[in-house]
XYZ file of C-alpha atoms in Angstrom:
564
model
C -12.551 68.028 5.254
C -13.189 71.294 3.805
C -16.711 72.412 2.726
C -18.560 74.961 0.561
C -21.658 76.690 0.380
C -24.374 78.311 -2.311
C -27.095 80.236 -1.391
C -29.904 82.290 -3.181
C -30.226 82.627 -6.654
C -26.619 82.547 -7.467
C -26.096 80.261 -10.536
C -22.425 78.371 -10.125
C -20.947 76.250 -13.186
C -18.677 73.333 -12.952
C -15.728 75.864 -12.901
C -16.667 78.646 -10.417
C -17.543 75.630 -7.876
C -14.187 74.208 -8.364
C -12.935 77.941 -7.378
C -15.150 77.444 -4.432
C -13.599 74.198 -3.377
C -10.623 75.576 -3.872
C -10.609 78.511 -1.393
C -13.249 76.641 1.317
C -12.644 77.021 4.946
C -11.477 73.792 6.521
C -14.415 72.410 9.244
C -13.406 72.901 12.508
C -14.774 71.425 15.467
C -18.489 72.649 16.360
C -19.171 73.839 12.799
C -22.307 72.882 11.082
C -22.057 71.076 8.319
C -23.223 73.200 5.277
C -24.537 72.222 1.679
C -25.598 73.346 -2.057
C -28.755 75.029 -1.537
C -31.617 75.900 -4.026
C -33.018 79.522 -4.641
C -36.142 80.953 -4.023
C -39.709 80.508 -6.289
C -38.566 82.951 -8.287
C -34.748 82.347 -8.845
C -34.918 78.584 -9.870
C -31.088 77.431 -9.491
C -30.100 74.738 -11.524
C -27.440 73.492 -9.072
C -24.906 71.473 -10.769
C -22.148 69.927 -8.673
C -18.551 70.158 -9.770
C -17.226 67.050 -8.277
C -15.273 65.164 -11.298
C -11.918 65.612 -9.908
C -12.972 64.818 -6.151
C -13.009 61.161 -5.204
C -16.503 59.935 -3.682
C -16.783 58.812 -0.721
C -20.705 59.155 0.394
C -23.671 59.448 -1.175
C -27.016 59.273 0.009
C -30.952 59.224 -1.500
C -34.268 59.641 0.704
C -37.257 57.301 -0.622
C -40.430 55.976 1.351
C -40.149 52.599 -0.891
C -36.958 52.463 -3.415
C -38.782 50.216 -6.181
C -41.573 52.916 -5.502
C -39.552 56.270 -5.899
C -39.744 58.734 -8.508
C -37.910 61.748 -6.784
C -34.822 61.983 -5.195
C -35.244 64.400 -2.038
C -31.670 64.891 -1.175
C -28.415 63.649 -2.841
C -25.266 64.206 -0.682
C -21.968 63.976 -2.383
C -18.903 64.132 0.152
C -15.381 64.078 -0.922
C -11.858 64.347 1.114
C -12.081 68.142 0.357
C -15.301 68.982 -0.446
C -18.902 68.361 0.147
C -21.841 68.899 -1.542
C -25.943 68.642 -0.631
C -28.276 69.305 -3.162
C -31.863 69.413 -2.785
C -33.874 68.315 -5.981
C -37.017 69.090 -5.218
C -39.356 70.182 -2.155
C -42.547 70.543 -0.711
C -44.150 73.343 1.437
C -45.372 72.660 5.045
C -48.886 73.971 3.489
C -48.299 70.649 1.099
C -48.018 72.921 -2.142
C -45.280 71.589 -4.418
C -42.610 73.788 -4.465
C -40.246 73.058 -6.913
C -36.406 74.147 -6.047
C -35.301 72.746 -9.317
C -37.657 72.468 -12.615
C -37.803 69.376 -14.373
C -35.449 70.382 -16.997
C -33.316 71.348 -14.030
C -33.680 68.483 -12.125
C -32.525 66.112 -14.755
C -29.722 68.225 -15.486
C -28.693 67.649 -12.036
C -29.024 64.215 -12.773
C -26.766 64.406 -15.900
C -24.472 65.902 -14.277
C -24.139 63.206 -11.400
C -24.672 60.492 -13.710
C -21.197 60.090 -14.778
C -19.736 60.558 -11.700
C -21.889 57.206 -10.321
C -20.737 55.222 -13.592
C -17.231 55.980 -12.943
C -16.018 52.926 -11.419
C -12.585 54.887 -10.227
C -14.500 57.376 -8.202
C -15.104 55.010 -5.498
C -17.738 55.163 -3.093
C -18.866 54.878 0.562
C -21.888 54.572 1.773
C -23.758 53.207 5.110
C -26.715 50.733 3.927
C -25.727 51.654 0.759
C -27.816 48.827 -1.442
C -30.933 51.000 -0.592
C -29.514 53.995 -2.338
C -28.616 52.030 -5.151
C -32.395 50.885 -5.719
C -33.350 54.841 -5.560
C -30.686 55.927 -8.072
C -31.606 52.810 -10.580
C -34.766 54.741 -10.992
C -33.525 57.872 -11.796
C -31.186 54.953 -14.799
C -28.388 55.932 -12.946
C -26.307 52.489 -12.223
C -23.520 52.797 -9.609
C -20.275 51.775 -10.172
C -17.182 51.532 -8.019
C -19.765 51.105 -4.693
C -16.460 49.971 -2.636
C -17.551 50.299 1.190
C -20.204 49.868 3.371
C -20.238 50.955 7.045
C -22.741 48.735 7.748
C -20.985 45.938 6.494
C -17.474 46.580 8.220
C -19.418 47.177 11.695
C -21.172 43.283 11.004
C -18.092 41.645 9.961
C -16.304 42.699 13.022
C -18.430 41.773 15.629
C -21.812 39.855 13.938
C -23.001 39.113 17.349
C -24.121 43.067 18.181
C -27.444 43.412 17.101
C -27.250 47.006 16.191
C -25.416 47.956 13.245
C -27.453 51.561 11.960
C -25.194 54.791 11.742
C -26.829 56.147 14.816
C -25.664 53.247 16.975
C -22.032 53.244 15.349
C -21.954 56.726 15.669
C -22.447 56.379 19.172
C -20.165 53.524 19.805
C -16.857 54.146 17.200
C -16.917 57.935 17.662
C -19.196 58.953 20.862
C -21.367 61.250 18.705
C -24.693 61.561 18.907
C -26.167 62.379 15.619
C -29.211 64.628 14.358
C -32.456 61.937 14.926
C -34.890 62.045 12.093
C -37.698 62.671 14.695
C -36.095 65.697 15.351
C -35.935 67.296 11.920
C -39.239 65.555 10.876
C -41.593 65.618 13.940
C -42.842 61.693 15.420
C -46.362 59.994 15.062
C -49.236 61.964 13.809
C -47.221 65.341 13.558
C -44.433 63.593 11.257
C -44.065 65.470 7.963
C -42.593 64.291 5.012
C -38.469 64.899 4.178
C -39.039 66.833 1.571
C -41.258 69.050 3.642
C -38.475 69.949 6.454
C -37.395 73.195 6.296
C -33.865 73.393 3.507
C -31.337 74.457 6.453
C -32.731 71.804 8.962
C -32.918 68.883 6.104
C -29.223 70.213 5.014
C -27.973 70.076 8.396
C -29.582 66.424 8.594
C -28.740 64.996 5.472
C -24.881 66.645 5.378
C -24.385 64.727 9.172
C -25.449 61.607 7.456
C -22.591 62.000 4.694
C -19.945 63.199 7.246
C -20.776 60.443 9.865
C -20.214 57.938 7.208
C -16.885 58.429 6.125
C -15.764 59.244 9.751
C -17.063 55.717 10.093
C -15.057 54.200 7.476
C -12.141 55.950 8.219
C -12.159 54.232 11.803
C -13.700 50.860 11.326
C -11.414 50.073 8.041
C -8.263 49.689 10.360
C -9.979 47.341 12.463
C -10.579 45.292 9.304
C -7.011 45.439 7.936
C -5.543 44.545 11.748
C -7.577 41.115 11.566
C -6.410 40.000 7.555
C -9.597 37.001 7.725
C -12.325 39.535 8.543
C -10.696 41.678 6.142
C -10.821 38.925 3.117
C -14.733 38.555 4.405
C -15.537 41.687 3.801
C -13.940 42.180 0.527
C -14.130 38.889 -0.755
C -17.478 37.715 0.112
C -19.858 40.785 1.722
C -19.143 44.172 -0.984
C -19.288 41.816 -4.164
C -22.818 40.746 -2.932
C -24.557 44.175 -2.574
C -25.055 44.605 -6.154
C -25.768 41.396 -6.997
C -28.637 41.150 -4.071
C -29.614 44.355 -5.369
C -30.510 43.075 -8.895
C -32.537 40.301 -7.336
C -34.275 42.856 -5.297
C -34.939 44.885 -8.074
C -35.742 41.793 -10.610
C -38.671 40.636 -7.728
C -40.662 37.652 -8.267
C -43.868 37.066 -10.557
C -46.870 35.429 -8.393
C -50.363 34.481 -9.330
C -52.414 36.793 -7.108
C -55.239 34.839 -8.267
C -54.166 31.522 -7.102
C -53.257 33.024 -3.839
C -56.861 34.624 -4.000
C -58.188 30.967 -4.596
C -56.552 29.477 -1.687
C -57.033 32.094 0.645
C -61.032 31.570 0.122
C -60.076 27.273 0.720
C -58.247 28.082 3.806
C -60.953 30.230 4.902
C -63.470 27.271 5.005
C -61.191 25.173 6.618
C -60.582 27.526 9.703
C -64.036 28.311 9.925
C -64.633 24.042 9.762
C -61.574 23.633 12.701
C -63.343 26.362 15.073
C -66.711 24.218 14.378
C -65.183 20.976 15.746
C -63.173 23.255 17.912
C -65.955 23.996 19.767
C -67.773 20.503 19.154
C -64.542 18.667 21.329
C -64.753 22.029 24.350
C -68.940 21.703 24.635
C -68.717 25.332 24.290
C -67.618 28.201 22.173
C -64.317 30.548 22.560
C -62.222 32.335 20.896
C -59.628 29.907 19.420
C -56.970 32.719 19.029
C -57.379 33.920 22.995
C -54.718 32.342 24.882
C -56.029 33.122 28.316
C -59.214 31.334 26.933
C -57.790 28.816 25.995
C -55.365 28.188 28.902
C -58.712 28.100 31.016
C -60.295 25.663 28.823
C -57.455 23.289 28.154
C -56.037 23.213 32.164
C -58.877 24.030 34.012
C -62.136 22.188 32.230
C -60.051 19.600 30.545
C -57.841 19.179 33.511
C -55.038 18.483 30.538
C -51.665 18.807 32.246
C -49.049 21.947 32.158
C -46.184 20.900 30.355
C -44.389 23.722 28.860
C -43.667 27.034 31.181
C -43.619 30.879 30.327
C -40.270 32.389 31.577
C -42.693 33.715 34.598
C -44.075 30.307 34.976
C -47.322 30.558 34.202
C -48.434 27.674 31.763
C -48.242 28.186 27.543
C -50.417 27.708 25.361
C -47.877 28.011 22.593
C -46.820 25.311 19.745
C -45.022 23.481 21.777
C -46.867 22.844 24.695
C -49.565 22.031 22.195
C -47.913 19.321 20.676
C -46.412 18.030 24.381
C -50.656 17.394 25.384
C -52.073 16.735 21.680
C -51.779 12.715 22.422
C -53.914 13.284 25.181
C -57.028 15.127 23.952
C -58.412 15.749 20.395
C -58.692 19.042 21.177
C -54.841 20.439 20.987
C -54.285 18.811 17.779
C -57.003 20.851 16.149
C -55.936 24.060 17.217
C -52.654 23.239 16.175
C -54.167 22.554 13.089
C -56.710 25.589 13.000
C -53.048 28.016 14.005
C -51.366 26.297 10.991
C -54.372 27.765 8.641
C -54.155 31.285 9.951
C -50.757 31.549 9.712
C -50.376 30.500 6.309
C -53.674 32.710 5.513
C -52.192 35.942 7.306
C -48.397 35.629 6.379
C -48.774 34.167 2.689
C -52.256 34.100 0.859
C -53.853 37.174 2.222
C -50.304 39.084 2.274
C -48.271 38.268 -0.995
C -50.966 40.263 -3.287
C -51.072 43.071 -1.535
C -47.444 43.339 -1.833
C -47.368 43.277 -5.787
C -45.711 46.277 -7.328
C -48.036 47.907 -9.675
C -45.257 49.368 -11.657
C -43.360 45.760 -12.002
C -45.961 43.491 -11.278
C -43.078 41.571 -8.833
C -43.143 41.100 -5.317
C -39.819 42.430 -4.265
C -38.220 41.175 -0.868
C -35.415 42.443 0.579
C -32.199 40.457 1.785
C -30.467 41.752 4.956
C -26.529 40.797 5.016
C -26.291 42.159 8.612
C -29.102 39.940 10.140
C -27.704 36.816 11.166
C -24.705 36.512 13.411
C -23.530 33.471 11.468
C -23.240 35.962 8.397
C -26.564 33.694 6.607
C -28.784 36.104 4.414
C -32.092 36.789 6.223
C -35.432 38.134 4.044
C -38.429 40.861 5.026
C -40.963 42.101 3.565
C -41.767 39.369 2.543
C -39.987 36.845 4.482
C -39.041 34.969 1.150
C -36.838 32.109 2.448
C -39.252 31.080 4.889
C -42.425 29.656 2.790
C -43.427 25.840 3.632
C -42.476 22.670 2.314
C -42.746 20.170 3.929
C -47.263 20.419 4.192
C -49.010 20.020 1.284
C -50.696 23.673 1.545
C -46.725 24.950 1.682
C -45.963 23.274 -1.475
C -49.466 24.959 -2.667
C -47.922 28.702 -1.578
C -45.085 28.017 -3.641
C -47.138 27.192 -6.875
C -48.015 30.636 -6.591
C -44.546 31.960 -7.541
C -44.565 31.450 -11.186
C -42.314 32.195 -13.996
C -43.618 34.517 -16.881
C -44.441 32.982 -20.335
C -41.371 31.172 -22.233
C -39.212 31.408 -18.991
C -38.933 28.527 -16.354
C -37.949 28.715 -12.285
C -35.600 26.217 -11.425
C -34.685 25.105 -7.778
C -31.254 24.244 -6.273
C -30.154 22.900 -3.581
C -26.957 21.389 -2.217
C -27.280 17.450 -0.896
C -26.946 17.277 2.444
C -24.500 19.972 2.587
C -24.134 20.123 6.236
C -22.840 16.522 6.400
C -20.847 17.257 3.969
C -19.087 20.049 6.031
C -18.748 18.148 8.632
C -17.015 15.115 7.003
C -14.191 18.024 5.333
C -13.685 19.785 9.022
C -13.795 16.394 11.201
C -11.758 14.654 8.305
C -13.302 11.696 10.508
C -12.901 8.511 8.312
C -15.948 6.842 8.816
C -18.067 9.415 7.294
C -15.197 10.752 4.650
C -15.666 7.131 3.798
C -19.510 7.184 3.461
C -19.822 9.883 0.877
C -17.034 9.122 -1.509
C -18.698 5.610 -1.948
C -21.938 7.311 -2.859
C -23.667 5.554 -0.677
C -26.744 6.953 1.376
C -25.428 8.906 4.296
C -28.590 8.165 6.389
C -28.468 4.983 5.759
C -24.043 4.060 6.002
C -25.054 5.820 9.325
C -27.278 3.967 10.232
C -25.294 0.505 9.338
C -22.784 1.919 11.307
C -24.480 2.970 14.560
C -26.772 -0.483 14.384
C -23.699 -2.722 13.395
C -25.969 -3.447 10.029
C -25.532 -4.573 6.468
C -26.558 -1.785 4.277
C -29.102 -3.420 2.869
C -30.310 -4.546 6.090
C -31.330 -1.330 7.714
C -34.429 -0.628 8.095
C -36.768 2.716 7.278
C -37.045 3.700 11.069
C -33.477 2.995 11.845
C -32.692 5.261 8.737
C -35.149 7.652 9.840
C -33.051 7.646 13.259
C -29.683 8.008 11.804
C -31.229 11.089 10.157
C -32.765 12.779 13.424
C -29.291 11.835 14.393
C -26.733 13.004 11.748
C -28.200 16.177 11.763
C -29.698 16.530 15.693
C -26.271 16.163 16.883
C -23.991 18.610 14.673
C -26.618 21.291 16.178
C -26.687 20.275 19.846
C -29.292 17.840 20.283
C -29.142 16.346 23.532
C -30.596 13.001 24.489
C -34.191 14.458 25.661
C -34.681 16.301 22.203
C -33.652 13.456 20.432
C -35.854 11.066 22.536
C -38.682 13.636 21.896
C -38.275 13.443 18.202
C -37.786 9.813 17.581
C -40.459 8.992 20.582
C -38.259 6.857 22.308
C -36.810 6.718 25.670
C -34.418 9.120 26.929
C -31.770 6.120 27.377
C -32.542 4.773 24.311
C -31.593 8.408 22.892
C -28.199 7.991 24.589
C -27.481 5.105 23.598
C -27.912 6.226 20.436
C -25.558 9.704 20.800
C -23.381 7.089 22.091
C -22.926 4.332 19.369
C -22.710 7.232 16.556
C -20.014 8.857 18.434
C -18.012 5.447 18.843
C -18.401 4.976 15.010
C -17.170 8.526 14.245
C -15.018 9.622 16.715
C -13.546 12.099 14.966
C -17.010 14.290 14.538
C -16.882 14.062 18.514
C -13.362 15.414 18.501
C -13.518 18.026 16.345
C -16.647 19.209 18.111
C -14.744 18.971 21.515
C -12.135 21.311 19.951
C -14.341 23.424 18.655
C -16.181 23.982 21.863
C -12.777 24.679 23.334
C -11.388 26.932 21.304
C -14.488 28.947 21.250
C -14.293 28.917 25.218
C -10.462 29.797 25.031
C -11.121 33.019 22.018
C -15.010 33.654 23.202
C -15.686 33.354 19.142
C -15.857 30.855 16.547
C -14.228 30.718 12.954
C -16.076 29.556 9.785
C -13.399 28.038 6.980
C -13.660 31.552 5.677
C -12.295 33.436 8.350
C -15.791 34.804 9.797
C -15.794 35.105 13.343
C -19.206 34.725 15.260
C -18.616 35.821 19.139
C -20.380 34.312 21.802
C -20.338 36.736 24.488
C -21.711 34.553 26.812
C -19.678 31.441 26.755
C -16.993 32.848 29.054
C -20.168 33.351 32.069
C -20.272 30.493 34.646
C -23.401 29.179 36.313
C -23.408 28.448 39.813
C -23.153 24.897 38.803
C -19.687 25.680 37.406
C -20.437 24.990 33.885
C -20.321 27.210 31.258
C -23.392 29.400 30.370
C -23.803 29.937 26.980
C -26.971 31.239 24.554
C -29.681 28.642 23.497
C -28.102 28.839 20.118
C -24.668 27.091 21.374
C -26.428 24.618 23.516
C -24.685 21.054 23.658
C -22.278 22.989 25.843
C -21.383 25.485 23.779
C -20.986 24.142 20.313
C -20.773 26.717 17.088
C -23.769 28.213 15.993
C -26.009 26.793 13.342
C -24.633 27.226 9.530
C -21.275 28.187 11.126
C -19.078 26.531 8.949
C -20.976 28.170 5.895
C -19.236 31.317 4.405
């Protein structure tokens, strides 16, 4: 890579930077990175990059909130021969706007780039990329030809690490360690703003950034290309969704704030009504959201019994061990009930206005492709894909997302897709059988585990075949399903054990599953992703396999695997 750089109040057109490109020294180990720098107060360069006959391959924008940005701090443009940092605007440590670049400049700078990000045959790199997209959409400059992602490569090779930021692969493909941002930018209180680090410090910074990235491609394409499924992942499945996810992001959603407003006031009176009995059923008042207070109250004073275990041992007072006492006392059940309020209060009703865009009027989430090892979209900020259902005060929540007038929100959702899965990968004939005659899956199930006419199963043995149809594909063993159905624990396996006689080939496709997966230490979804269990390999003392809570049932795939 060879680099150039303009200092002081020199003014450089498109053809005396091509000169400069031209006749740049080639980096050499140990050199600093170096940039296009602005001029002093009085020598306002309009720095204009000449970059049309140099393929892309990194660019980079700095925003607190991209739906929220109106300036573009630093723009980093890094070719195979040349590289480029220019600074559109900055601010003094004193906090007095100093601007590098006037308006008029600044959008000229702009202009300039603008054609260069349309130009679908100047591809692009980037690392997170979909953020800077957001940034540059409101400067209306749309990116085309957005071809890599370092991110993205580092999560389809090995989903299962959790870390997938520059700084970590930095580390890990190319033992660097890179410039921190605390240490251009200061940490807690002291933290300044970007655009108030001093120009060489925020060049050397933001220039890393750029380089880093394309080192990154360069050495975690191979890897892609040597495994040709992980390759078609990547470029079939992962780079054609950043754009799209980044429209949704940037569409957002329309809620009623005022509905929200309305229910958070109704689920304030019925917290404040569960603390009142609350403290009716203890004879005493404390603090319902104290769980050493309530441990005290519930084991010791109630003399309620210790069901569910911390990892240290001591007893929970979580969800769970709620739920394992709340047939015993009246008293679990209502702080189950009262926790159920607050949540929804805290996470959705009191949140979801405050998170409004002022500009758009849109709550805007955003979807994280590099979140879950099984390769399923996760959502922050606000968690989007996780509002209830299945409660009536969910289904309330959701009435709050609204479409605007003339326009209607529609809902979709695949029938019993997971089934559906499994009937194509276990080609088992029982259940191929069931759903090309139309027929209820629950309830063929159920026929077939009881030994029923169709129209002879009842609603709880339906409701069985349900817990079971799905319990199983997942792991359930015979004490979760027991728990859920409220049955015996032999009654459970006799129930695992009829629906595997009636579909044995869902048992032996998991059984070969389960082995390959011990033989490869990963699993393969029918697109080619790979999700590695690191741990399935370990031993216990027992001699059986140890493997994560997500791959329980002795190490069966992860949940969703067989999804794309």
């Amino acid at each position: 890579m060879s680099y150039f750089h303009i200092i002081g109040g020199e003014r450089h057109g498109f053809d005396s930077l091509r000169e400069l490109m031209a006749t740049a020294t080639p980096l050499r180990p140990g050199d600093q990175l170096a940039g296009v720098a602005a001029g002093n107060d009085e020598e306002r360069v309009a720095a204009q990059m000449a970059l049309a006959d140099v393929p892309l391959t990194r660019f980079l924008s700095e925003a607190l909130v991209p739906y929220e940005s109106d300036e573009v701090t630093r723009l980093i443009i890094d070719g195979h021969d040349a590289h480029a940092f220019a600074r559109v605007a900055h601010l003094t440590v004193g906090g007095f706007r100093d601007w590098l670049l006037s308006d008029a400049a600044t959008q000229e700078t702009l202009a300039a780039l603008a054609p260069l990000f349309a130009d679908a045959t100047k591809q692009k790199i980037g690392q997170h990329g979909k953020y800077d997209l957001h940034v540059l959409r409101r400067h209306g400059i749309e990116v085309a030809g957005y071809a890599d992602d370092t991110m993205l490569e580092s999560f389809v090779l090995n989903s299962g690490s959790s870390r997938h930021d520059m700084d970590s692969l930095a580390k890990r493909y190319l033992g660097y360690d890179t410039i921190k941002y605390e240490q251009v930018a200061g940490k807690g209180a002291k933290q300044i703003l970007f655009s108030q680090v001093a120009l060489d410090d925020a060049t050397r910074y933001a220039a890393e950034d750029s380089d880093i990235t394309l080192r990154l491609h360069r050495a975690l394409l191979p890897k892609l290309e040597a495994a040709p499924s992980l390759l078609s992942v990547y470029r079939d499945i992962e780079m054609p969704l950043v754009p799209v996810l980044a429209r949704v992001e940037a569409n957002g959603v329309l809620v009623d704030a005022e509905e929200l407003r309305r229910q958070t006031a109704d689920l304030g009176r019925r917290m404040l009504a569960a603390q009142q009995k609350a403290t009716e059923l203890a004879g005493r008042s404390f603090n319902l959201d104290s769980p050493k207070q309530l441990g005290g109250l519930l084991l010791d004073e109630l003399n309620l019994p210790a069901l569910v275990k911390t990892p240290s041992g001591a007893a929970s007072t979580n969800e769970e061990a709620l739920e394992a006492i709340a047939d015993q006392h009246e008293l679990p059940r209502v702080i189950l009930d009262y926790r159920g309020l607050a949540k929804l209060r805290s996470t959705y009703t009191d949140k979801l206005p405050e998170m409004v865009n002022p500009d758009t009027g849109r709550v805007h989430t955003s979807y994280h492709q590099a979140g879950a090892a099984t390769g399923r979209l996760s959502s922050t900020d606000p968690n989007l894909q996780n509002i209830p259902i299945r409660t009536d005060d969910g289904r309330r929540i959701r009435k709050a997302f609204v479409a605007p007038p003339g326009r209607k929100l529609v809902a979709c959702d695949y029938s019993q897709i997971e089934l559906r899965i499994m009937a194509h990968l276990s080609q088992d004939p029982g259940l191929v059988r069931a759903f090309e005659s139309g027929a209820d899956i629950h309830k063929a199930t159920a026929a077939e585990v009881f030994g029923r006419k169709l129209e002879e199963v009842t609603a709880n043995e339906r409701r069985a075949a349900k817990a079971i149809n799905f319990g199983l594909m997942y792991g359930m063993s015979a004490f979760g399903l027991a728990r859920q159905l409220g049955i015996a624990r032999g009654e459970a396996q006799d129930y695992i054990a009829l629906y595997f006689s009636r579909y044995p080939g869902v048992r032996d496709y998991m059984e070969r599953t389960r082995e390959q997966a011990r033989e490869r230490g990963y699993v393969e979804t029918v697109f080619g992703r790979r999700p590695y269990l690191a741990a399935i390999r370990a031993v216990h003392q027992s001699g059986w396999p140890r493997c994560p809570r997500r791959v329980a049932y002795r190490c069966r795939p992860p949940p969703n695997t067989p999804s794309p």
